Short mmCIF file of C-alpha atoms and ligand atoms in Angstrom, two decimals:
data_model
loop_
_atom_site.label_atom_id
_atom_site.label_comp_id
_atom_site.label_asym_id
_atom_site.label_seq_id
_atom_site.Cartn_x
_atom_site.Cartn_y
_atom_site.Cartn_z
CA UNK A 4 -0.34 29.87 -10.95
CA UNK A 5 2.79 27.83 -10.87
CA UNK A 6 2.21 25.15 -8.37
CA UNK A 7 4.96 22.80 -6.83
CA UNK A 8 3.94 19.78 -5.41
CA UNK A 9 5.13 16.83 -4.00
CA UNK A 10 3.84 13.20 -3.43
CA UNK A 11 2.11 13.24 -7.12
CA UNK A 12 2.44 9.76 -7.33
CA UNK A 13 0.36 8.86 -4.71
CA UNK A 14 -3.55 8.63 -4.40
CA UNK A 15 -3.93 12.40 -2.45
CA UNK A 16 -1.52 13.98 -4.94
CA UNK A 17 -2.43 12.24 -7.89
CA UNK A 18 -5.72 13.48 -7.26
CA UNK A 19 -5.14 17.34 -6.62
CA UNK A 20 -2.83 17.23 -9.61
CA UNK A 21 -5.84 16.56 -11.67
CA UNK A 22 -7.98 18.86 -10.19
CA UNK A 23 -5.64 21.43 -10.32
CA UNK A 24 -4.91 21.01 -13.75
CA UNK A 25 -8.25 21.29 -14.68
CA UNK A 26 -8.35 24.72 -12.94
CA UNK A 27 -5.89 25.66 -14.88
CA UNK A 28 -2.90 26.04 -13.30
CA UNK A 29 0.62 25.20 -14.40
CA UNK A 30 1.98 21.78 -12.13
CA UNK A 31 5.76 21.09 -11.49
CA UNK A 32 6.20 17.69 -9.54
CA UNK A 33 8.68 16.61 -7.39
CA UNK A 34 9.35 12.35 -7.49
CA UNK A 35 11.47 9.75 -6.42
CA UNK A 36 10.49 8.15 -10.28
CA UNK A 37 10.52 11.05 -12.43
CA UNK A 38 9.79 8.62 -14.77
CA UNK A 39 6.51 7.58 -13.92
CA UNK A 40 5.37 11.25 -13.47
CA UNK A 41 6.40 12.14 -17.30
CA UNK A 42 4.10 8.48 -18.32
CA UNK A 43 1.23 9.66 -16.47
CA UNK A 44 1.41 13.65 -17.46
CA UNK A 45 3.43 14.62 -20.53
CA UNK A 46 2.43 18.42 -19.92
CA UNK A 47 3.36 18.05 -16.59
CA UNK A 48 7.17 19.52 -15.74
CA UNK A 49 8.71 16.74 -13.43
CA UNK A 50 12.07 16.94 -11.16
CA UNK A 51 13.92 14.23 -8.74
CA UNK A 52 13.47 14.60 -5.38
CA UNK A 53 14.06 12.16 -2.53
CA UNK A 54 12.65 12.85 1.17
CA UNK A 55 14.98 10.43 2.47
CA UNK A 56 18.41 12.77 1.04
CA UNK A 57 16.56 16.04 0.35
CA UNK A 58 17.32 17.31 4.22
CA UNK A 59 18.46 21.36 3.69
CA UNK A 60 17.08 24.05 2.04
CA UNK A 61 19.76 23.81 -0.24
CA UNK A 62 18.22 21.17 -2.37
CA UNK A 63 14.87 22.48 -2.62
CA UNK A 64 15.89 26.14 -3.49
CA UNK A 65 17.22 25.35 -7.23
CA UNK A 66 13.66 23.31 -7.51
CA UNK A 67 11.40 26.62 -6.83
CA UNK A 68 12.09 29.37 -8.86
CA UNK A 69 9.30 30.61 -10.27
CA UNK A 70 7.08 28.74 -7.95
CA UNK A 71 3.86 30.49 -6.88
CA UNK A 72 2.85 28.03 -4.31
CA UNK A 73 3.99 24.46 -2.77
CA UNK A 74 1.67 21.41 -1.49
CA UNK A 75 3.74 18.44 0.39
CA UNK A 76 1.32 15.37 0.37
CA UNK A 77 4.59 12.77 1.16
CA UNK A 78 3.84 10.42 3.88
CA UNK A 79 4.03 7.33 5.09
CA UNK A 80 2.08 5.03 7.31
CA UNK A 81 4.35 2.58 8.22
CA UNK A 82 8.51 2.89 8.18
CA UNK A 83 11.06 0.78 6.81
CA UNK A 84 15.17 1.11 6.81
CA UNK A 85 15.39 4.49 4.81
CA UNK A 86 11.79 5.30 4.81
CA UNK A 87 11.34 6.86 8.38
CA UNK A 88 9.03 9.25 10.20
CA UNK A 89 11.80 11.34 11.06
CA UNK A 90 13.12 11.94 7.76
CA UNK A 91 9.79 11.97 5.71
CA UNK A 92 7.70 13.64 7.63
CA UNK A 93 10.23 16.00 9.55
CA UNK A 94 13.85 16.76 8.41
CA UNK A 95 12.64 17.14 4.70
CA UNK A 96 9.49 18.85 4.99
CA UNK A 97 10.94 21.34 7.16
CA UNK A 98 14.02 21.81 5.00
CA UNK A 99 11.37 22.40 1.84
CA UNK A 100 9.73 24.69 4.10
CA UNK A 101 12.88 26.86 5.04
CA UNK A 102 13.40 26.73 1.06
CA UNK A 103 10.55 28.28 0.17
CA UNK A 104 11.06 30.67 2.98
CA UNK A 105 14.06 31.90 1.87
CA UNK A 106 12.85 32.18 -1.72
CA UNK A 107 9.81 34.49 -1.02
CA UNK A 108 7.11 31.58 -2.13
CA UNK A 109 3.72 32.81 -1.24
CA UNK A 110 1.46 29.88 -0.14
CA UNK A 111 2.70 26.67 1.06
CA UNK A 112 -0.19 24.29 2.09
CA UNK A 113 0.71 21.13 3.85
CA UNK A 114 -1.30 17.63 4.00
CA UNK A 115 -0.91 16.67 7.50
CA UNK A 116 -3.53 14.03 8.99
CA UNK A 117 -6.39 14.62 11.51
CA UNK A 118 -5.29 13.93 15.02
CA UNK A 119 -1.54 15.43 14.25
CA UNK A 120 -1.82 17.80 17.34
CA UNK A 121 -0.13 18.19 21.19
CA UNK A 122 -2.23 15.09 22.36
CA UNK A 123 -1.02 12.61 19.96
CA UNK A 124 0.63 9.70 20.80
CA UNK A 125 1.75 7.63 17.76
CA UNK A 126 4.83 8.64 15.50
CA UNK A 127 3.29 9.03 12.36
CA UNK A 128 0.78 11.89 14.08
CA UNK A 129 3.84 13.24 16.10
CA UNK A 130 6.23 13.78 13.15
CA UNK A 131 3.11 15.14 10.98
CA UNK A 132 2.56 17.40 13.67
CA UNK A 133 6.10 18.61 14.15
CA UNK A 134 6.55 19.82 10.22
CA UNK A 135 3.25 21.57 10.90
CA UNK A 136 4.35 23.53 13.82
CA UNK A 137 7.49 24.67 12.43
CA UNK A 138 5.39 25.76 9.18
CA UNK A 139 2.80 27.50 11.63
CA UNK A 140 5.52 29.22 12.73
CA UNK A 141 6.97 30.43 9.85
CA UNK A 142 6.24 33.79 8.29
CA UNK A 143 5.21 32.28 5.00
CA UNK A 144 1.10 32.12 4.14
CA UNK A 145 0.77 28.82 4.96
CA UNK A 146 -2.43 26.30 5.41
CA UNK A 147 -2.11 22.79 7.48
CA UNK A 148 -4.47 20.72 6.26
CA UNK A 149 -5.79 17.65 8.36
CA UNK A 150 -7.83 14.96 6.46
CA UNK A 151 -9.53 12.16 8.01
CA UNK A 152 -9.55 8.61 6.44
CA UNK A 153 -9.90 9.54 2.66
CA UNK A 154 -11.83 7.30 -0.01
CA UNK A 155 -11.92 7.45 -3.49
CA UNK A 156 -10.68 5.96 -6.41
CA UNK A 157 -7.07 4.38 -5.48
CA UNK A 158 -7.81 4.83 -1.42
CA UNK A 159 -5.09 2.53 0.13
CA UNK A 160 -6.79 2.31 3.19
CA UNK A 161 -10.09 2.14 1.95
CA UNK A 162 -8.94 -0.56 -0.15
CA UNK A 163 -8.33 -2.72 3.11
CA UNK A 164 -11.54 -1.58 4.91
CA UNK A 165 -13.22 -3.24 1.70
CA UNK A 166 -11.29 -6.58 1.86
CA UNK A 167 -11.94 -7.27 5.63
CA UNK A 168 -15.62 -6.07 4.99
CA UNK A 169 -15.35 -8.97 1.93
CA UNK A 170 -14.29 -11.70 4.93
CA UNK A 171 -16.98 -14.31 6.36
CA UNK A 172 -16.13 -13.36 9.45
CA UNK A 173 -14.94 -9.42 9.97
CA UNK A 174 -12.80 -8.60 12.79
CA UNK A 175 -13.28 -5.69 14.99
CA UNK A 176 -11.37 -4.65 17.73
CA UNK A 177 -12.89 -4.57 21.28
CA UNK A 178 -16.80 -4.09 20.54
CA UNK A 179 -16.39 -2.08 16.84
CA UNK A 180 -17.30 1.07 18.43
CA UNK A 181 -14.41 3.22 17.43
CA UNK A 182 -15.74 6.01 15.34
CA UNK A 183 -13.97 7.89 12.18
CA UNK A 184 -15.06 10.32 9.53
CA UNK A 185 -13.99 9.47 5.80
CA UNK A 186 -13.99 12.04 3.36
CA UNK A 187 -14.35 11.74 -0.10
CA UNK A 188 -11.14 12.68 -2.27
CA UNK A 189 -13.47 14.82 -4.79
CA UNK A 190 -14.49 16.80 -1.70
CA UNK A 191 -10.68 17.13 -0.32
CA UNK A 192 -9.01 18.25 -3.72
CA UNK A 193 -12.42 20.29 -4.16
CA UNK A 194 -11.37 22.18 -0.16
CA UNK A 195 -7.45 22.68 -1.77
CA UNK A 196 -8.39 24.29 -4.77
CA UNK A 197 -10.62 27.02 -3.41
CA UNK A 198 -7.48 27.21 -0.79
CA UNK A 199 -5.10 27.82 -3.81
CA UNK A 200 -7.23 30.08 -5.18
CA UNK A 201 -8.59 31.85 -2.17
CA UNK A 202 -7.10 35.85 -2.68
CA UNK A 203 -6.66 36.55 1.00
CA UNK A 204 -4.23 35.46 3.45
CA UNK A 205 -4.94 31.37 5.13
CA UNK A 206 -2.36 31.05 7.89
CA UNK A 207 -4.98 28.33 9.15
CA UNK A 208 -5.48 24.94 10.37
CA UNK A 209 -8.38 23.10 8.25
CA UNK A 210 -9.93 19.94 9.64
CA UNK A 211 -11.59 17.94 6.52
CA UNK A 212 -13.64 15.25 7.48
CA UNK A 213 -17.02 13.58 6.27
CA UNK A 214 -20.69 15.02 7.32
CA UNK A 215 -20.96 12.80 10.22
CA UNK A 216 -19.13 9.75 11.75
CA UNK A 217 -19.30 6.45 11.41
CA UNK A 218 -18.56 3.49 13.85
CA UNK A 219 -16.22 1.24 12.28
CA UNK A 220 -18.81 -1.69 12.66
CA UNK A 221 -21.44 0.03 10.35
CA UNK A 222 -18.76 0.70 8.29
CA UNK A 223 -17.94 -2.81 7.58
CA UNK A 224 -21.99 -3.26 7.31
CA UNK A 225 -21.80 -0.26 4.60
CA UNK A 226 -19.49 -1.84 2.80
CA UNK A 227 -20.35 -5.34 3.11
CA UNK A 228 -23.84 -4.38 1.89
CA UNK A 229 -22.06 -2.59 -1.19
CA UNK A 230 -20.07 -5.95 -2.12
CA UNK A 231 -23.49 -7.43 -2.49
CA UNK A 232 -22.35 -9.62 0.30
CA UNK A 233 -25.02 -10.21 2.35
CA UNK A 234 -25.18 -9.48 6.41
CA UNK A 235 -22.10 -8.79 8.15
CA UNK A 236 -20.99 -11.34 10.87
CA UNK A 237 -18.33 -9.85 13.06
CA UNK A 238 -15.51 -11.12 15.04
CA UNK A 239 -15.09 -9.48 18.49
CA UNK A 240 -11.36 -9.50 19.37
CA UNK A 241 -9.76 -8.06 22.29
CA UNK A 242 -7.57 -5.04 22.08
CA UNK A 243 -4.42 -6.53 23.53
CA UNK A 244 -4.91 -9.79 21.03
CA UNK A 245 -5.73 -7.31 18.49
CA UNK A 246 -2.26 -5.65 19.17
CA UNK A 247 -0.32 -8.61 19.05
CA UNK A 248 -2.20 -9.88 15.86
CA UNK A 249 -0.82 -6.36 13.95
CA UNK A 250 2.58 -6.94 15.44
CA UNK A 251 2.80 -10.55 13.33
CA UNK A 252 1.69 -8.88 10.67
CA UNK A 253 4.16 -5.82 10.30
CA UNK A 254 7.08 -8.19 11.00
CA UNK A 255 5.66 -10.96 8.60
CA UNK A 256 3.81 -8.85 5.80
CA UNK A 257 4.25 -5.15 4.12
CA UNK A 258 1.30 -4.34 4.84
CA UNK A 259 -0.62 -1.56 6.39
CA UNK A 260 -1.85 -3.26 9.54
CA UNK A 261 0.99 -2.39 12.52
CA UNK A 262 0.66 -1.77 15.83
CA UNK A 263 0.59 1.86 15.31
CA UNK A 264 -2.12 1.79 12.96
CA UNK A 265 -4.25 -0.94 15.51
CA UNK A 266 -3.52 1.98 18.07
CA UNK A 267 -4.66 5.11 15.90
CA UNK A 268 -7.64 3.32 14.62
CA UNK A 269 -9.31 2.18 18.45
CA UNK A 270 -8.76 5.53 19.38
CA UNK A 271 -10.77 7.34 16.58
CA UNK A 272 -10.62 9.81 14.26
CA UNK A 273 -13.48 12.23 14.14
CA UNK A 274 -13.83 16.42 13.67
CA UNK A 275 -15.46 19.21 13.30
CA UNK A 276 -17.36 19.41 9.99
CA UNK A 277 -18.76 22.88 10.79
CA UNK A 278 -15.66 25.05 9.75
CA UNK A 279 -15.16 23.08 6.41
CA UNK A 280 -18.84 24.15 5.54
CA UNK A 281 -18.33 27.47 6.26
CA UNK A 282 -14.75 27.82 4.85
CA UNK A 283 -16.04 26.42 1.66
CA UNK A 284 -19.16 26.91 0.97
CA UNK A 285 -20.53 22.70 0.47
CA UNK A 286 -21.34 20.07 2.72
CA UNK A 287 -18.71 16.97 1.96
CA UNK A 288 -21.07 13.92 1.06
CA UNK A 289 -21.41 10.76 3.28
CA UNK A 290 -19.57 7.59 2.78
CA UNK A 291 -23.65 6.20 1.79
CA UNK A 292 -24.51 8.24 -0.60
CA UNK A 293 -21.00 8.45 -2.37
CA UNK A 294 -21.13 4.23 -2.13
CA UNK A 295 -24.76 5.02 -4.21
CA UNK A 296 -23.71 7.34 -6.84
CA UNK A 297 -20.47 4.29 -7.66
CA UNK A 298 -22.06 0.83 -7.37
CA UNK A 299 -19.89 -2.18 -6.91
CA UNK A 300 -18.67 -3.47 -10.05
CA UNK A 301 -16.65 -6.78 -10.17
CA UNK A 302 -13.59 -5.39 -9.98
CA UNK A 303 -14.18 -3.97 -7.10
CA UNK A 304 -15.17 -7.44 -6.01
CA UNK A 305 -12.53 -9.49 -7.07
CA UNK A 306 -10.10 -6.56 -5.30
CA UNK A 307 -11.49 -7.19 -2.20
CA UNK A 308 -11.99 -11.01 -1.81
CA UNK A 309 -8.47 -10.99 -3.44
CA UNK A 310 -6.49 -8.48 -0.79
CA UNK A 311 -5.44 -11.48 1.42
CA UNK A 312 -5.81 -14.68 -0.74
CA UNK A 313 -2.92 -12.71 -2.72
CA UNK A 314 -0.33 -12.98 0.13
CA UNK A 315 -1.84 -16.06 0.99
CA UNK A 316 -1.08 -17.39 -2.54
CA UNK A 317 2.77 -15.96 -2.26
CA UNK A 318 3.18 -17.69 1.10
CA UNK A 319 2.05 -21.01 -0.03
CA UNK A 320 3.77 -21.06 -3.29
CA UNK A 321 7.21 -20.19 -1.53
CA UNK A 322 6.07 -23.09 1.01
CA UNK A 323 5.18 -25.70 -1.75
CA UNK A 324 8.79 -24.90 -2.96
CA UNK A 325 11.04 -24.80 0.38
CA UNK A 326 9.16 -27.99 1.79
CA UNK A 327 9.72 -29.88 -1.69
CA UNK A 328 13.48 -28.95 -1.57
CA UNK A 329 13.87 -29.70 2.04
CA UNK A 330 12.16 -33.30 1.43
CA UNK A 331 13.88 -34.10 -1.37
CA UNK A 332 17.43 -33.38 0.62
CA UNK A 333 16.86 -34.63 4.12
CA UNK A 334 13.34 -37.05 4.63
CA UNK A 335 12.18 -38.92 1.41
CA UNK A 336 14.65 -41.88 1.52
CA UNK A 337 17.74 -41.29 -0.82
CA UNK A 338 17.62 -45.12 -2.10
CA UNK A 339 14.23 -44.33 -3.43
CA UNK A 340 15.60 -40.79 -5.30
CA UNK A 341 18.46 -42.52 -6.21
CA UNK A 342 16.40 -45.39 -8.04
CA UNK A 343 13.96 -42.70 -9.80
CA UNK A 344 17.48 -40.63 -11.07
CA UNK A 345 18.26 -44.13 -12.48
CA UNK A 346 15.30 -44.29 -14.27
CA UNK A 347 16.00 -41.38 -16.66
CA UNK A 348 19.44 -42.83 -17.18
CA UNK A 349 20.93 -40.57 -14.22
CA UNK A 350 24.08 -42.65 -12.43
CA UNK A 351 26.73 -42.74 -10.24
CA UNK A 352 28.03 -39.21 -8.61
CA UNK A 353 25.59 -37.43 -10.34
CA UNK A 354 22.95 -38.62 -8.59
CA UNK A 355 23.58 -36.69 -5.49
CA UNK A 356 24.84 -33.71 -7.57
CA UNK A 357 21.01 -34.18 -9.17
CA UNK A 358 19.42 -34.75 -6.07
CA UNK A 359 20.78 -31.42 -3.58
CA UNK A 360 21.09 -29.08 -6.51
CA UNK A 361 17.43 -29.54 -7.52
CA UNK A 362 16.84 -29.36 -4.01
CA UNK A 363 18.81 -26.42 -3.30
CA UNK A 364 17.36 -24.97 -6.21
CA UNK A 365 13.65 -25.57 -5.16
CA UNK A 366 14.16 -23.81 -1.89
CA UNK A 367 16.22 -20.81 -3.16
CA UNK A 368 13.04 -20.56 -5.60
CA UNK A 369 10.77 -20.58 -3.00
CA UNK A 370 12.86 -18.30 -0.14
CA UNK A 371 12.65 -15.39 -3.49
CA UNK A 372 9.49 -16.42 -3.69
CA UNK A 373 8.60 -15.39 -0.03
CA UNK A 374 10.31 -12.10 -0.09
CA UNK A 375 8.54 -11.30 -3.58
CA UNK A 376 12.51 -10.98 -4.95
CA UNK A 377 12.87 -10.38 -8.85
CA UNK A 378 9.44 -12.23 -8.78
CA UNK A 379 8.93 -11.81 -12.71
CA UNK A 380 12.67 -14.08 -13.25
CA UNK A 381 11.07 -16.54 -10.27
CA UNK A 382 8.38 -17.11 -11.84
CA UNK A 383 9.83 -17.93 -15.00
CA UNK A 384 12.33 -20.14 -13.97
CA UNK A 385 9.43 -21.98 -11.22
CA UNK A 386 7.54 -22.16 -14.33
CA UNK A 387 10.42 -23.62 -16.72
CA UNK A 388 11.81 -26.38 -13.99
CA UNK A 389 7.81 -27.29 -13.78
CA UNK A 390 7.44 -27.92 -17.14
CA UNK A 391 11.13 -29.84 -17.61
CA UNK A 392 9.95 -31.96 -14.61
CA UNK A 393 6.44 -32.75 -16.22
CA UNK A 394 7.99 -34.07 -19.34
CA UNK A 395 10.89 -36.03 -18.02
CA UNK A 396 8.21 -37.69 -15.72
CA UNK A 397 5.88 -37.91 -18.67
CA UNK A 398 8.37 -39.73 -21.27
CA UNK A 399 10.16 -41.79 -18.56
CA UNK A 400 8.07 -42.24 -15.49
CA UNK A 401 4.35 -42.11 -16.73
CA UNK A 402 3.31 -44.51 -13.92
CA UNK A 403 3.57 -40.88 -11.91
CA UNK A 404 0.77 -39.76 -13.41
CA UNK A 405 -1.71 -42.03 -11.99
CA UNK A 406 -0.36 -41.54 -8.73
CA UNK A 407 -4.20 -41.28 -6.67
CA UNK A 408 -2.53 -38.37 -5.28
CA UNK A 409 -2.24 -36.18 -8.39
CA UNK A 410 1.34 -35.54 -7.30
CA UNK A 411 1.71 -34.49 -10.94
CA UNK A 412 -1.15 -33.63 -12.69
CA UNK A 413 -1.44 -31.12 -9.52
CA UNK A 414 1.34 -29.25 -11.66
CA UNK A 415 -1.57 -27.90 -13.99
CA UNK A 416 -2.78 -25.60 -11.49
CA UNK A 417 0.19 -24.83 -9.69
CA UNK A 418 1.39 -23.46 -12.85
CA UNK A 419 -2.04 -21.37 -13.53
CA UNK A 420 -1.53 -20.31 -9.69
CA UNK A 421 2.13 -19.14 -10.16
CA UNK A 422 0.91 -17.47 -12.71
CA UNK A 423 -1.61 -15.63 -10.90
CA UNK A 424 0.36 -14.91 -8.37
CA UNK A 425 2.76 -12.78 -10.67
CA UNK A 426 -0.18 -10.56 -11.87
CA UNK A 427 -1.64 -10.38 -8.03
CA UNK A 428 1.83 -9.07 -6.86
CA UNK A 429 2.50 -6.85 -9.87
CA UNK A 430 -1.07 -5.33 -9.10
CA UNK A 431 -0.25 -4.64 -5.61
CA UNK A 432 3.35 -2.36 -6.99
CA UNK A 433 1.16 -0.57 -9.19
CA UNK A 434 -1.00 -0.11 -6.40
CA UNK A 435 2.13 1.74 -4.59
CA UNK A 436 1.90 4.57 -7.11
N1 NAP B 16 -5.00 8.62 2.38
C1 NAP B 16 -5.52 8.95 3.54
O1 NAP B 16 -6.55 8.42 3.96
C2 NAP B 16 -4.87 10.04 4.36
C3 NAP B 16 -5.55 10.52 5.51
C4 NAP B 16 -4.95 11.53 6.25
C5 NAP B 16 -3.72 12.03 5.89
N2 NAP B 16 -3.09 11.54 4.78
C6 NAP B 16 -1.79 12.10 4.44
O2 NAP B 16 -1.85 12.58 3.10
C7 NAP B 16 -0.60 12.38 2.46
C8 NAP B 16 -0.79 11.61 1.18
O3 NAP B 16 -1.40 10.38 1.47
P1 NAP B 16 -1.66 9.30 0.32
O4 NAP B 16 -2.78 8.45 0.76
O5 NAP B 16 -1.74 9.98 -1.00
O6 NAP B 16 -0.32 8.45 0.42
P2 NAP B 16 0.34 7.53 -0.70
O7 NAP B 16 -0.65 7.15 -1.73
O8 NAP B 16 1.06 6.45 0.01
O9 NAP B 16 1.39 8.50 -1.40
C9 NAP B 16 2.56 8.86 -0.75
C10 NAP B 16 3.38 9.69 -1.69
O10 NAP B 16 4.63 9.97 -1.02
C11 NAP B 16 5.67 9.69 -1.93
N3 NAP B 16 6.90 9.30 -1.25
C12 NAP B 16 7.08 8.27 -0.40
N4 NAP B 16 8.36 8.21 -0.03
C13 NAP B 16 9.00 9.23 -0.65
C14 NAP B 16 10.33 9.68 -0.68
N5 NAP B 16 11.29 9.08 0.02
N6 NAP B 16 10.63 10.76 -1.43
C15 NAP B 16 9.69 11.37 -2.18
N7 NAP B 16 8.40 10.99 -2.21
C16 NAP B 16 8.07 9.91 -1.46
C17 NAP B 16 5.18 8.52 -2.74
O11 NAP B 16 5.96 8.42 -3.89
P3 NAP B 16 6.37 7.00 -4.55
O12 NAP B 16 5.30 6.73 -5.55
O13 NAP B 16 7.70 7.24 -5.13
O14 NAP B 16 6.39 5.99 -3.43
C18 NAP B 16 3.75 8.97 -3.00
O15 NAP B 16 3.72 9.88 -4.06
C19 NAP B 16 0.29 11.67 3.46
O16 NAP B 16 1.11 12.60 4.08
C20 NAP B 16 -0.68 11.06 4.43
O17 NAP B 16 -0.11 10.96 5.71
C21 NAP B 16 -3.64 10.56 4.02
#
């Protein structure tokens, strides 16, 4: 069958392109990187598309002919200035769907997200759930699929439960009571391959969620216990502290703790297992015994005691650099500045040239820094002005050195830390795809 689908690059789509591959069916993928698509499969046939542009039927029609069936897995959890709700999960989906409408595709199946229904309150479920209502309503065979939390191999959200399981102290909002129902990815592209293959009509609504479910607080236990460790000690924090804690963090950080997310997550996220049983014909495994058959290897350690201490890292390198520029300029006394410039033969007007463009400099460097800007050229020029520094203090002010504050030799590990931080942030882009 030839298969369209979009979102390849991401962990759900990455994962059914593999599994539908192996069943033998031919893939075409829609991107926003092409690029990346053609690195990862050769075989694989690969065209641009962008859910921010792609808006009328128009665009998607040249993109299926020949096209047996379509699977959307494009979504986002959180939005930015082009990447909205409204335009991912609504005005593009639907315009895909009235392509594939027009050009007489027979299935279309859509990844949607459990809790995308009448009651829901947040805008991620609310947009999901308006692209699945115009599909339901469409003549086309269609299938709206609604995953809980899914783990796995590349599991963004996973990812996160792991790193605040990895935290002394874990925090859980209100008592840690809220309940979801993870299901494993080889379970969910399992469930969309007998749908692609199924011979008679879906036109159906498929809940895929976990065996049973599981309070967020055993969760953390679960995986605490998987980490190797040791027992869990939790953090009780109050809803409305909670909310205000995720608020910081989606103005401060990108990541995927917001409001929104604070909101969907106290409120639960739990179905039905029964129907996926009978649908399919196998019982999903539990979070346990899928934690048993993979045990913890150091990666998976160092990944999740790393999650935070890598923003952490970013933060206070871009501080080290913004409060050394602004100290230079404005509270160490200029007389003193002045006499170390004239120790390495620096005079006259250049000495405040010296002084505020190496301190403009240091807090341009460390303002990039903080919003992670070109961070591979940063960190090469942080890492050149460190080691011009170090030797201009070494040859002509070695007294420096034994400063019995290390205010030098504390250059060592910065560098070794800037360092670090480079591969911690590149590993977090690649972690995007
Ligand atoms: N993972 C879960 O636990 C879970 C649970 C329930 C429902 N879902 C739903 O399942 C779907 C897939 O989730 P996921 O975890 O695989 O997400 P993901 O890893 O973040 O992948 C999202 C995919 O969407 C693509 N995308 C983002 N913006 C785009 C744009 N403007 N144009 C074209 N493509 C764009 C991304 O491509 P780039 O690589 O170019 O960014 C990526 O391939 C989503 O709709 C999500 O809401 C996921």
């Amino acid at each position: 069958m030839h298969i369209l689908i979009t979102g390849a690059s991401g962990f759900i789509g990455d994962h059914l392109v593999n599994a539908l591959l192996c069943a033998n069916h031919k893939i075409i993928v829609c991107a926003r990187h092409p690029q990346y698509i053609r690195q990862r499969w050769p075989e694989v046939a690969v065209t641009k598309a962008d859910f921010t542009i792609d808006h009328t039927a128009a665009d998607w029609m040249p993109r299926l002919k020949d096209i047996d069936l379509v699977i959307n897995t494009v979504g986002i959890i959180r939005e930015n200035r082009t990447q909205t709700f409204d335009a991912l999960h609504i005005s593009a989906p639907i315009a895909l769907f009235q392509a594939c409408e027009s050009m007489g595709i027979r299935r279309v199946i859509q990844i949607s997200a459990l809790g995308a229904n009448e009651k829901a309150f947040s805008r991620y479920h609310k947009s999901k759930y308006a692209a699945d209502q115009y599909l339901r309503g469409s003549a086309l065979d269609w299938a709206v699929v609604m995953p809980s939390i899914v783990y796995g191999p590349g599991a963004k959200s996973m990812a996160l439960f792991k790193a605040l399981a990895a935290l002394p102290f874990i925090p859980l909002i209100d008592t840690g009571d809220q309940c979801i129902q993870p299901v494993h990815i080889n379970d969910l592209t399992k469930a969309i391959v007998k749908l692609v293959n199924s011979p008679t009509q879906l036109r159906s609504t498929i809940e895929i969620v976990g065996p049973a479910p599981i309070t967020l607080k055993t969760l953390y236990a679960t995986l605490r216990n998987w980490l190797g460790q040791g027992q869990a000690r939790f953090l009780f924090i109050p809803n409305q502290l909670a909310l205000l804690g995720a608020r910081w963090s989606e103005r401060l950080a990108n990541t995927p703790i917001t409001e929104e997310s604070v909101q969907m997550l106290r409120s639960g996220n739990t179905g039905n297992v029964g129907p996926f049983i009978t649908q399919f014909g196998f019982k999903p495994r539990s979070i346990e015994q899928a934690l048993k058959e993979t045990p913890a290897q150091q990666a998976d350690y160092w990944h999740a005691k790393l999650y935070f201490l890598a923003s952490a890292l970013r933060f206070m390198i871009a501080f080290v650099w913004i409060f050394t520029g602004f100290v230079s300029a404005f509270v160490y006394p200029i007389e003193l500045s002045y006499a170390l410039l004239s120790k390495i033969g620096i005079e006259g007007i250049w000495q405040p040239l010296m002084l505020y463009s190496a301190a403009a400099m240091d807090m341009l460097l460390g303002i990039a820094t903080l919003f992670a800007f070109r961070l591979r050229m940063i960190v090469a020029l942080q890492i050149s002005i460190i080691l011009l520094y170090s030797v201009i203090i070494t040859l002509w002010l070695p007294e420096q050195w034994v400063h019995p504050f290390g205010a030098i030799s504390k250059n060592l590990p910065l560098t070794i830390a800037t360092l670090i931080m480079l591969v911690l942030e590149g590993e977090k882009r690649w972690n995007m795809h």
